[in-house]
Coordinates of C-alpha atoms and ligand atoms in Angstrom, one line a residue:
X1 CA -59.7 -107.7 2.7
X2 CA -63.5 -107.6 2.5
X3 CA -65.5 -110.0 4.7
X4 CA -67.3 -112.0 2.1
X5 CA -69.5 -113.7 4.7
X6 CA -71.1 -110.3 5.3
X7 CA -71.3 -109.2 1.7
X8 CA -74.7 -110.9 1.0
X9 CA -76.2 -109.1 4.0
X10 CA -74.8 -105.8 3.0
X11 CA -76.2 -106.2 -0.5
X12 CA -79.6 -107.4 0.7
X13 CA -80.0 -104.4 3.0
X14 CA -79.3 -102.2 0.0
X15 CA -81.9 -104.0 -2.1
X16 CA -79.5 -106.0 -4.3
X17 CA -80.6 -109.6 -4.5
X18 CA -80.0 -110.3 -8.2
X19 CA -77.3 -112.8 -9.2
X20 CA -75.0 -113.1 -11.1
X21 CA -73.7 -109.8 -9.8
X22 CA -70.2 -108.3 -10.0
X23 CA -69.2 -106.3 -6.9
X24 CA -66.4 -103.8 -7.2
X25 CA -64.7 -103.1 -3.8
X26 CA -63.6 -99.5 -4.1
X27 CA -61.6 -99.6 -0.9
X28 CA -59.5 -102.4 -2.4
X29 CA -59.1 -100.5 -5.7
X30 CA -57.9 -97.4 -3.8
X31 CA -55.5 -99.4 -1.7
X32 CA -54.2 -101.1 -4.8
X33 CA -53.8 -97.7 -6.5
X34 CA -51.8 -96.5 -3.5
X35 CA -49.6 -99.6 -3.8
X36 CA -49.0 -99.2 -7.5
X37 CA -48.0 -95.6 -7.1
X38 CA -45.7 -96.5 -4.2
X39 CA -44.1 -99.2 -6.3
X40 CA -43.7 -96.9 -9.3
X41 CA -41.7 -94.6 -6.9
X42 CA -42.8 -91.3 -8.5
X43 CA -42.8 -92.3 -12.1
X44 CA -46.3 -91.5 -13.6
X45 CA -48.5 -94.5 -14.0
X46 CA -50.6 -94.9 -17.2
X47 CA -53.8 -97.0 -16.7
X48 CA -54.2 -100.0 -18.9
X49 CA -57.9 -99.8 -19.8
X50 CA -58.1 -103.4 -21.0
X51 CA -57.7 -104.4 -17.4
X52 CA -60.7 -102.3 -16.3
X53 CA -63.2 -101.7 -19.2
X54 CA -65.3 -99.4 -17.0
X55 CA -65.2 -95.7 -17.7
X56 CA -66.3 -94.6 -14.3
X57 CA -63.4 -96.5 -12.8
X58 CA -61.0 -95.0 -15.3
X59 CA -62.2 -91.5 -14.4
X60 CA -61.9 -92.2 -10.6
X61 CA -58.3 -93.3 -11.1
X62 CA -57.3 -90.5 -13.5
X63 CA -58.3 -88.0 -10.8
X64 CA -55.5 -89.2 -8.6
X65 CA -52.1 -87.4 -8.6
X66 CA -49.4 -89.7 -10.1
X67 CA -51.8 -91.4 -12.5
X68 CA -51.4 -90.0 -16.0
X69 CA -53.3 -91.0 -19.1
X70 CA -54.8 -94.2 -20.5
X71 CA -53.2 -97.1 -22.3
X72 CA -56.1 -98.2 -24.5
X73 CA -56.4 -101.4 -26.5
X74 CA -58.1 -100.2 -29.7
X75 CA -58.4 -97.0 -31.7
X76 CA -62.2 -97.1 -31.7
X77 CA -62.0 -97.4 -27.9
X78 CA -59.6 -94.4 -27.8
X79 CA -61.9 -92.3 -29.9
X80 CA -64.9 -93.1 -27.7
X81 CA -62.9 -92.3 -24.6
X82 CA -61.8 -88.9 -26.1
X83 CA -65.5 -88.2 -27.0
X84 CA -66.1 -88.6 -23.3
X85 CA -63.4 -86.3 -22.2
X86 CA -60.1 -88.3 -22.1
X87 CA -57.1 -86.1 -23.0
X88 CA -54.2 -88.5 -23.2
X89 CA -54.7 -91.9 -24.7
X90 CA -51.9 -94.2 -26.0
X91 CA -53.2 -97.1 -28.1
X92 CA -51.1 -100.0 -27.1
X93 CA -51.5 -102.1 -30.2
X94 CA -51.2 -101.2 -33.9
X95 CA -54.5 -100.6 -35.8
X96 CA -55.7 -101.4 -39.3
X97 CA -59.1 -99.8 -38.8
X98 CA -59.5 -97.5 -41.8
X99 CA -62.7 -95.9 -40.6
X100 CA -61.4 -95.2 -37.2
X101 CA -58.2 -93.7 -38.7
X102 CA -60.3 -91.4 -40.8
X103 CA -62.3 -90.3 -37.7
X104 CA -59.0 -89.6 -35.9
X105 CA -57.5 -87.6 -38.8
X106 CA -60.7 -85.5 -39.0
X107 CA -60.9 -84.6 -35.3
X108 CA -58.6 -81.9 -33.7
X109 CA -59.5 -83.2 -30.2
X110 CA -58.7 -86.8 -31.1
X111 CA -55.5 -85.7 -32.9
X112 CA -54.4 -83.9 -29.7
X113 CA -55.2 -86.7 -27.4
X114 CA -54.5 -90.0 -29.2
X115 CA -51.2 -91.6 -30.0
X116 CA -51.1 -94.7 -32.3
X117 CA -48.6 -97.6 -31.9
X118 CA -46.5 -98.6 -34.9
X119 CA -43.7 -101.1 -35.4
X120 CA -43.3 -101.4 -39.2
X121 CA -43.6 -99.2 -42.3
X122 CA -46.7 -101.1 -43.6
X123 CA -48.6 -99.6 -40.7
X124 CA -47.4 -96.1 -41.5
X125 CA -48.4 -96.6 -45.1
X126 CA -51.9 -97.9 -44.1
X127 CA -52.5 -94.8 -41.9
X128 CA -51.6 -92.5 -44.8
X129 CA -53.5 -94.5 -47.4
X130 CA -56.7 -94.6 -45.2
X131 CA -56.6 -90.8 -44.7
X132 CA -55.2 -89.8 -48.1
X133 CA -58.2 -87.8 -49.3
X134 CA -58.5 -85.9 -46.0
X135 CA -56.9 -82.5 -45.4
X136 CA -53.2 -83.2 -44.6
X137 CA -53.3 -81.6 -41.1
X138 CA -56.7 -81.0 -39.5
X139 CA -56.3 -77.8 -37.4
X140 CA -52.6 -77.9 -38.2
X141 CA -52.2 -81.2 -36.3
X142 CA -50.4 -84.4 -37.3
X143 CA -51.3 -87.9 -36.4
X144 CA -49.2 -88.8 -33.3
X145 CA -47.4 -92.2 -33.4
X146 CA -45.2 -94.1 -31.0
X147 CA -42.7 -96.8 -31.9
X148 CA -43.0 -100.2 -30.1
X149 CA -39.7 -101.9 -29.2
X150 CA -39.6 -105.6 -28.6
X151 CA -38.0 -106.3 -25.2
X152 CA -38.6 -110.1 -25.0
X153 CA -35.7 -112.1 -23.8
X154 CA -33.9 -114.2 -26.4
X155 CA -30.8 -115.5 -24.7
X156 CA -30.0 -118.2 -27.3
X157 CA -31.1 -118.9 -30.9
X158 CA -34.5 -120.5 -30.7
X159 CA -35.2 -119.6 -27.1
X160 CA -37.4 -116.7 -26.4
X161 CA -39.4 -115.4 -23.4
X162 CA -42.1 -112.8 -24.0
X163 CA -45.0 -111.9 -26.1
X164 CA -44.7 -111.8 -29.9
X165 CA -45.3 -108.1 -30.4
X166 CA -42.9 -105.8 -32.3
X167 CA -40.2 -106.9 -34.8
X168 CA -38.1 -103.9 -33.8
X169 CA -35.3 -105.1 -31.5
X170 CA -32.2 -103.0 -32.1
X171 CA -31.3 -99.4 -32.1
X172 CA -30.6 -99.6 -35.8
X173 CA -34.1 -101.0 -36.5
X174 CA -35.7 -98.4 -34.3
X175 CA -33.8 -95.6 -36.1
X176 CA -34.9 -96.9 -39.5
X177 CA -38.5 -96.9 -38.4
X178 CA -38.2 -93.5 -36.7
X179 CA -36.8 -92.1 -40.0
X180 CA -39.6 -93.6 -42.0
X181 CA -42.2 -92.0 -39.6
X182 CA -40.4 -88.6 -39.7
X183 CA -40.3 -88.8 -43.5
X184 CA -44.2 -88.8 -43.7
X185 CA -45.4 -85.3 -43.2
X186 CA -48.8 -86.3 -41.9
X187 CA -47.2 -88.1 -38.9
X188 CA -45.5 -86.9 -35.8
X189 CA -43.3 -89.3 -33.8
X190 CA -43.9 -88.6 -30.1
X191 CA -43.0 -91.6 -28.0
X192 CA -41.7 -95.1 -27.6
X193 CA -43.2 -98.1 -25.8
X194 CA -41.4 -101.3 -24.7
X195 CA -43.5 -103.8 -22.6
X196 CA -41.7 -106.6 -20.8
X197 CA -44.7 -108.9 -20.6
X198 CA -42.5 -111.9 -19.6
X199 CA -41.6 -110.0 -16.4
X200 CA -44.7 -108.0 -15.8
X201 CA -47.3 -110.7 -16.6
X202 CA -45.7 -114.0 -15.5
X203 CA -46.3 -115.2 -11.9
X204 CA -43.0 -116.0 -10.1
X205 CA -43.8 -117.0 -6.5
X206 CA -44.4 -120.7 -7.0
X207 CA -42.1 -122.7 -4.6
X208 CA -41.4 -125.2 -7.4
X209 CA -38.6 -125.7 -9.9
X210 CA -40.8 -123.9 -12.5
X211 CA -41.1 -120.9 -10.1
X212 CA -37.3 -120.9 -9.6
X213 CA -36.8 -121.0 -13.4
X214 CA -39.2 -118.0 -13.9
X215 CA -37.3 -116.0 -11.2
X216 CA -34.0 -116.8 -12.8
X217 CA -35.3 -115.8 -16.3
X218 CA -36.5 -112.5 -14.9
X219 CA -33.2 -111.8 -13.1
X220 CA -31.2 -112.5 -16.3
X221 CA -33.6 -110.5 -18.6
X222 CA -33.9 -107.3 -16.6
X223 CA -30.3 -106.0 -17.2
X224 CA -30.5 -106.9 -20.9
X225 CA -33.7 -104.9 -21.3
X226 CA -32.4 -101.9 -19.4
X227 CA -29.3 -101.7 -21.6
X228 CA -31.1 -102.2 -24.8
X229 CA -34.0 -99.8 -23.9
X230 CA -31.5 -97.1 -23.0
X231 CA -29.5 -97.5 -26.2
X232 CA -32.7 -97.4 -28.4
X233 CA -34.2 -94.5 -26.6
X234 CA -31.0 -92.5 -27.0
X235 CA -30.8 -93.3 -30.6
X236 CA -34.4 -92.3 -31.3
X237 CA -34.1 -89.2 -29.2
X238 CA -31.3 -88.1 -31.4
X239 CA -33.8 -87.9 -34.3
X240 CA -37.0 -86.7 -32.5
X241 CA -37.8 -85.1 -29.1
X242 CA -39.9 -88.0 -27.5
X243 CA -42.6 -86.9 -25.1
X244 CA -42.7 -90.3 -23.4
X245 CA -41.1 -93.7 -23.0
X246 CA -43.6 -96.2 -21.7
X247 CA -42.7 -99.5 -20.1
X248 CA -43.8 -102.2 -17.8
X249 CA -47.0 -103.5 -16.3
X250 CA -48.3 -104.4 -12.9
X251 CA -45.7 -107.1 -12.3
X252 CA -42.7 -105.0 -13.2
X253 CA -43.3 -101.6 -11.8
X254 CA -40.2 -101.4 -9.6
X255 CA -37.7 -102.5 -12.2
X256 CA -39.3 -100.6 -15.1
X257 CA -39.6 -97.4 -13.2
X258 CA -36.0 -97.6 -12.0
X259 CA -34.6 -97.2 -15.5
X260 CA -33.6 -93.7 -16.4
X261 CA -34.8 -94.1 -20.0
X262 CA -38.4 -94.8 -18.8
X263 CA -40.6 -91.8 -18.3
X264 CA -43.9 -93.6 -17.4
X265 CA -45.0 -97.1 -16.5
X266 CA -48.3 -98.8 -17.4
X267 CA -50.5 -100.8 -15.0
X268 CA -54.1 -102.1 -14.8
X269 CA -54.5 -105.6 -13.4
X270 CA -52.9 -104.6 -10.1
X271 CA -55.9 -102.3 -9.4
X272 CA -58.3 -105.3 -9.6
X273 CA -56.1 -108.0 -8.1
X274 CA -57.5 -110.9 -10.2
X275 CA -56.6 -114.6 -9.6
X276 CA -53.5 -114.6 -11.8
X277 CA -52.0 -111.8 -9.7
X278 CA -52.1 -113.8 -6.5
X279 CA -48.7 -115.4 -7.1
X280 CA -46.1 -112.7 -7.4
X281 CA -43.1 -112.4 -5.1
X282 CA -42.8 -108.7 -4.8
X283 CA -46.4 -107.5 -4.3
X284 CA -49.9 -108.7 -3.3
X285 CA -52.9 -106.7 -4.7
X286 CA -56.1 -106.9 -2.8
X287 CA -58.9 -108.7 -4.6
X288 CA -61.3 -106.0 -5.7
X289 CA -63.8 -107.7 -8.0
X290 CA -66.2 -110.4 -6.7
X291 CA -68.5 -112.4 -9.0
X292 CA -71.6 -113.6 -7.2
X293 CA -73.6 -116.6 -8.5
X294 CA -76.6 -118.1 -6.7
X295 CA -77.1 -121.7 -5.9
X296 CA -80.2 -122.9 -7.8
X297 CA -80.1 -126.7 -7.4
X298 CA -78.5 -129.5 -5.4
X299 CA -78.2 -132.4 -7.8
X300 CA -76.6 -134.9 -5.5
X301 CA -75.2 -135.1 -1.9
X302 CA -72.1 -133.0 -1.6
X303 CA -72.9 -131.0 -4.8
X304 CA -74.5 -127.6 -5.2
X305 CA -75.0 -126.0 -8.6
X306 CA -74.9 -122.2 -9.2
X307 CA -76.4 -120.4 -12.1
X308 CA -73.8 -118.7 -14.1
X309 CA -70.1 -119.4 -14.7
X310 CA -67.9 -120.2 -17.7
X311 CA -65.8 -117.3 -16.9
X312 CA -62.5 -118.7 -18.3
X313 CA -59.6 -116.3 -18.8
X314 CA -57.9 -115.9 -22.2
X315 CA -54.4 -117.2 -22.9
X316 CA -53.0 -120.7 -23.2
X317 CA -55.7 -123.0 -21.8
X318 CA -54.8 -124.4 -18.4
X319 CA -56.2 -124.6 -14.9
X320 CA -54.7 -121.2 -14.0
X321 CA -57.4 -119.7 -16.4
X322 CA -60.2 -120.9 -14.2
X323 CA -61.9 -118.5 -11.7
X324 CA -61.0 -118.9 -8.1
X325 CA -63.8 -119.9 -5.7
X326 CA -63.5 -117.2 -3.1
X327 CA -66.4 -117.9 -0.7
X328 CA -67.6 -120.0 1.0
X329 CA -64.3 -121.8 1.8
X330 CA -64.0 -125.5 1.2
X331 CA -65.5 -125.6 -2.3
X332 CA -64.0 -126.9 -5.5
X333 CA -65.1 -127.2 -9.2
X334 CA -66.4 -130.6 -10.3
X335 CA -63.5 -131.9 -12.4
X336 CA -65.6 -132.8 -15.4
X337 CA -67.4 -129.5 -15.6
X338 CA -64.8 -127.0 -14.3
X339 CA -66.2 -123.5 -14.1
X340 CA -69.2 -124.6 -16.1
X341 CA -71.1 -122.6 -18.7
X342 CA -74.6 -121.6 -17.9
X343 CA -74.4 -123.4 -14.6
X344 CA -71.5 -124.4 -12.4
X345 CA -71.6 -127.3 -10.0
X346 CA -69.3 -127.0 -6.9
X347 CA -68.3 -129.9 -4.7
X348 CA -66.5 -130.3 -1.4
X349 CA -67.4 -130.3 2.3
X350 CA -69.0 -126.8 2.2
X351 CA -71.2 -127.8 -0.7
X352 CA -73.3 -129.9 1.7
X353 CA -74.2 -126.7 3.7
X354 CA -75.2 -124.6 0.7
X355 CA -78.9 -124.0 0.1
X356 CA -80.9 -122.8 -2.9
X357 CA -80.5 -119.0 -3.0
X358 CA -77.1 -118.9 -1.3
X359 CA -74.3 -117.1 -3.0
X360 CA -71.0 -118.6 -4.2
X361 CA -68.4 -115.8 -4.8
X362 CA -65.8 -116.2 -7.5
X363 CA -62.9 -114.2 -8.7
X364 CA -61.9 -114.1 -12.4
X365 CA -58.3 -115.0 -13.3
X366 CA -57.9 -111.8 -15.3
X367 CA -58.8 -108.2 -14.4
X368 CA -60.7 -106.8 -17.4
X369 CA -62.5 -109.8 -18.9
X370 CA -65.4 -109.9 -16.4
X371 CA -66.5 -106.6 -17.8
X372 CA -67.4 -108.4 -21.0
X373 CA -69.9 -110.6 -19.0
X374 CA -71.6 -107.9 -16.9
X375 CA -73.3 -104.8 -18.0
X376 CA -72.6 -103.1 -14.6
X377 CA -70.4 -103.5 -11.6
X378 CA -71.9 -102.7 -8.2
X379 CA -69.4 -100.6 -6.3
X380 CA -69.1 -100.9 -2.5
X381 CA -67.1 -98.7 -0.2
X382 CA -67.0 -99.4 3.5
X383 CA -70.5 -100.4 4.4
X384 CA -72.0 -98.3 1.6
X385 CA -73.4 -99.7 -1.7
X386 CA -73.1 -97.1 -4.4
X387 CA -74.8 -96.6 -7.7
X388 CA -73.9 -99.3 -10.4
X389 CA -71.1 -98.4 -12.8
X390 CA -71.7 -99.5 -16.4
X391 CA -69.0 -101.5 -18.0
X392 CA -68.0 -100.8 -21.6
X393 CA -70.4 -103.6 -22.6
X394 CA -73.1 -102.0 -20.4
X395 CA -72.6 -98.8 -22.4
X396 CA -73.3 -100.9 -25.5
X397 CA -69.7 -101.2 -26.7
X398 CA -67.4 -104.2 -27.3
X399 CA -64.1 -103.3 -28.7
X400 CA -62.6 -106.8 -29.0
Ligands
LIG1 C1 -48.4 -102.6 -23.7 C2 -48.9 -103.1 -22.3 N1 -48.4 -102.5 -21.3 C3 -48.8 -102.9 -20.0 C4 -49.7 -103.9 -19.8 C5 -49.9 -104.3 -18.4 O1 -51.2 -104.4 -18.0 P1 -51.5 -105.0 -16.6 O2 -50.9 -104.1 -15.5 O3 -53.0 -105.0 -16.6 O4 -50.9 -106.4 -16.5 C6 -50.2 -104.5 -20.9 C7 -51.1 -105.7 -20.8 O5 -51.2 -106.6 -21.6 C8 -49.8 -104.1 -22.2 O6 -50.3 -104.7 -23.4

């Protein structure tokens, strides 16, 4: 792991004194990519772009053998990525963007590269309605769609673990939706996705009764998912030759990739190693993204205040959504201000030693969200500081 005590000096020698500054450690990203590929055991890994939101980083990763395609989060994002050369983009969430659908339907390159996600006939109808006045098949191509299957765990009525995503749970429901897609001549059914977020995205290493309960839930859920996914995939394959079956995320690569029905796995967060991914049993990504803020005032003994902050992760509010203070050691957030807004006071023994101009290094709890706060990431590799990489926002784009 990078020596944060030396990071300020390295940046200063390269002429980078501005703060806040987001430093991307490419050595850590590369090591994390190696580990994701190892854990996937030969199953291709599709990169979840929402966990990166930096085109230069996506390109770097897509150049690696074993990494195949992008899992995008919106159709406008997918269209933009294709305009910049992406060739295989699965949009992980349904879209109701009529303008973007029209742009897709009118572009042979986009029709070749992009697959939309659907889980009910209303979405199929909306796609057709939005594009009704366009030629039925631009360049002879149809609009590619994939079905999303819900693989949340519902062991008893009223008890459910997993994100509220697709209403399609059974082979019968999947077959009905597949038939509905196949009946619409503008559409082509090419794949299936089933994301087990309650396994991939829930930390499980806590040595507490809660941690034990999460581990038990995951143990019980995995075989149920494998059986249902296999049954649904077989039923849909009987109707249409699927190009791919996508599954999993950073926290479930081994179990997702082990299923015969799964042809590719998705991952993104594990490349960055944000705070929420510190507490998994089976793997430990290296932290790759450091957010530097500078101390600008010392309002009281034992307190130093940095300019910047407020970098709270999305999801149910809780202390696990706060950034982690990575360096110097021995600092904590002030309880009444937490990670701050425009400024962030830090307290603790080390705060006494901080001086105006010193850097406090933070890590975000989530992988992709810092890219919405920084126009560029500054990549470092070994002792080299490379040219800044623009984030999506730095390229002038915010998709959500
Ligand atoms: C459909 C889907 N697959 C996979 C992932 C996993 O991404 P990550 O590896 O960044 O946790 C996500 C993230 O939310 C997702 O929505």
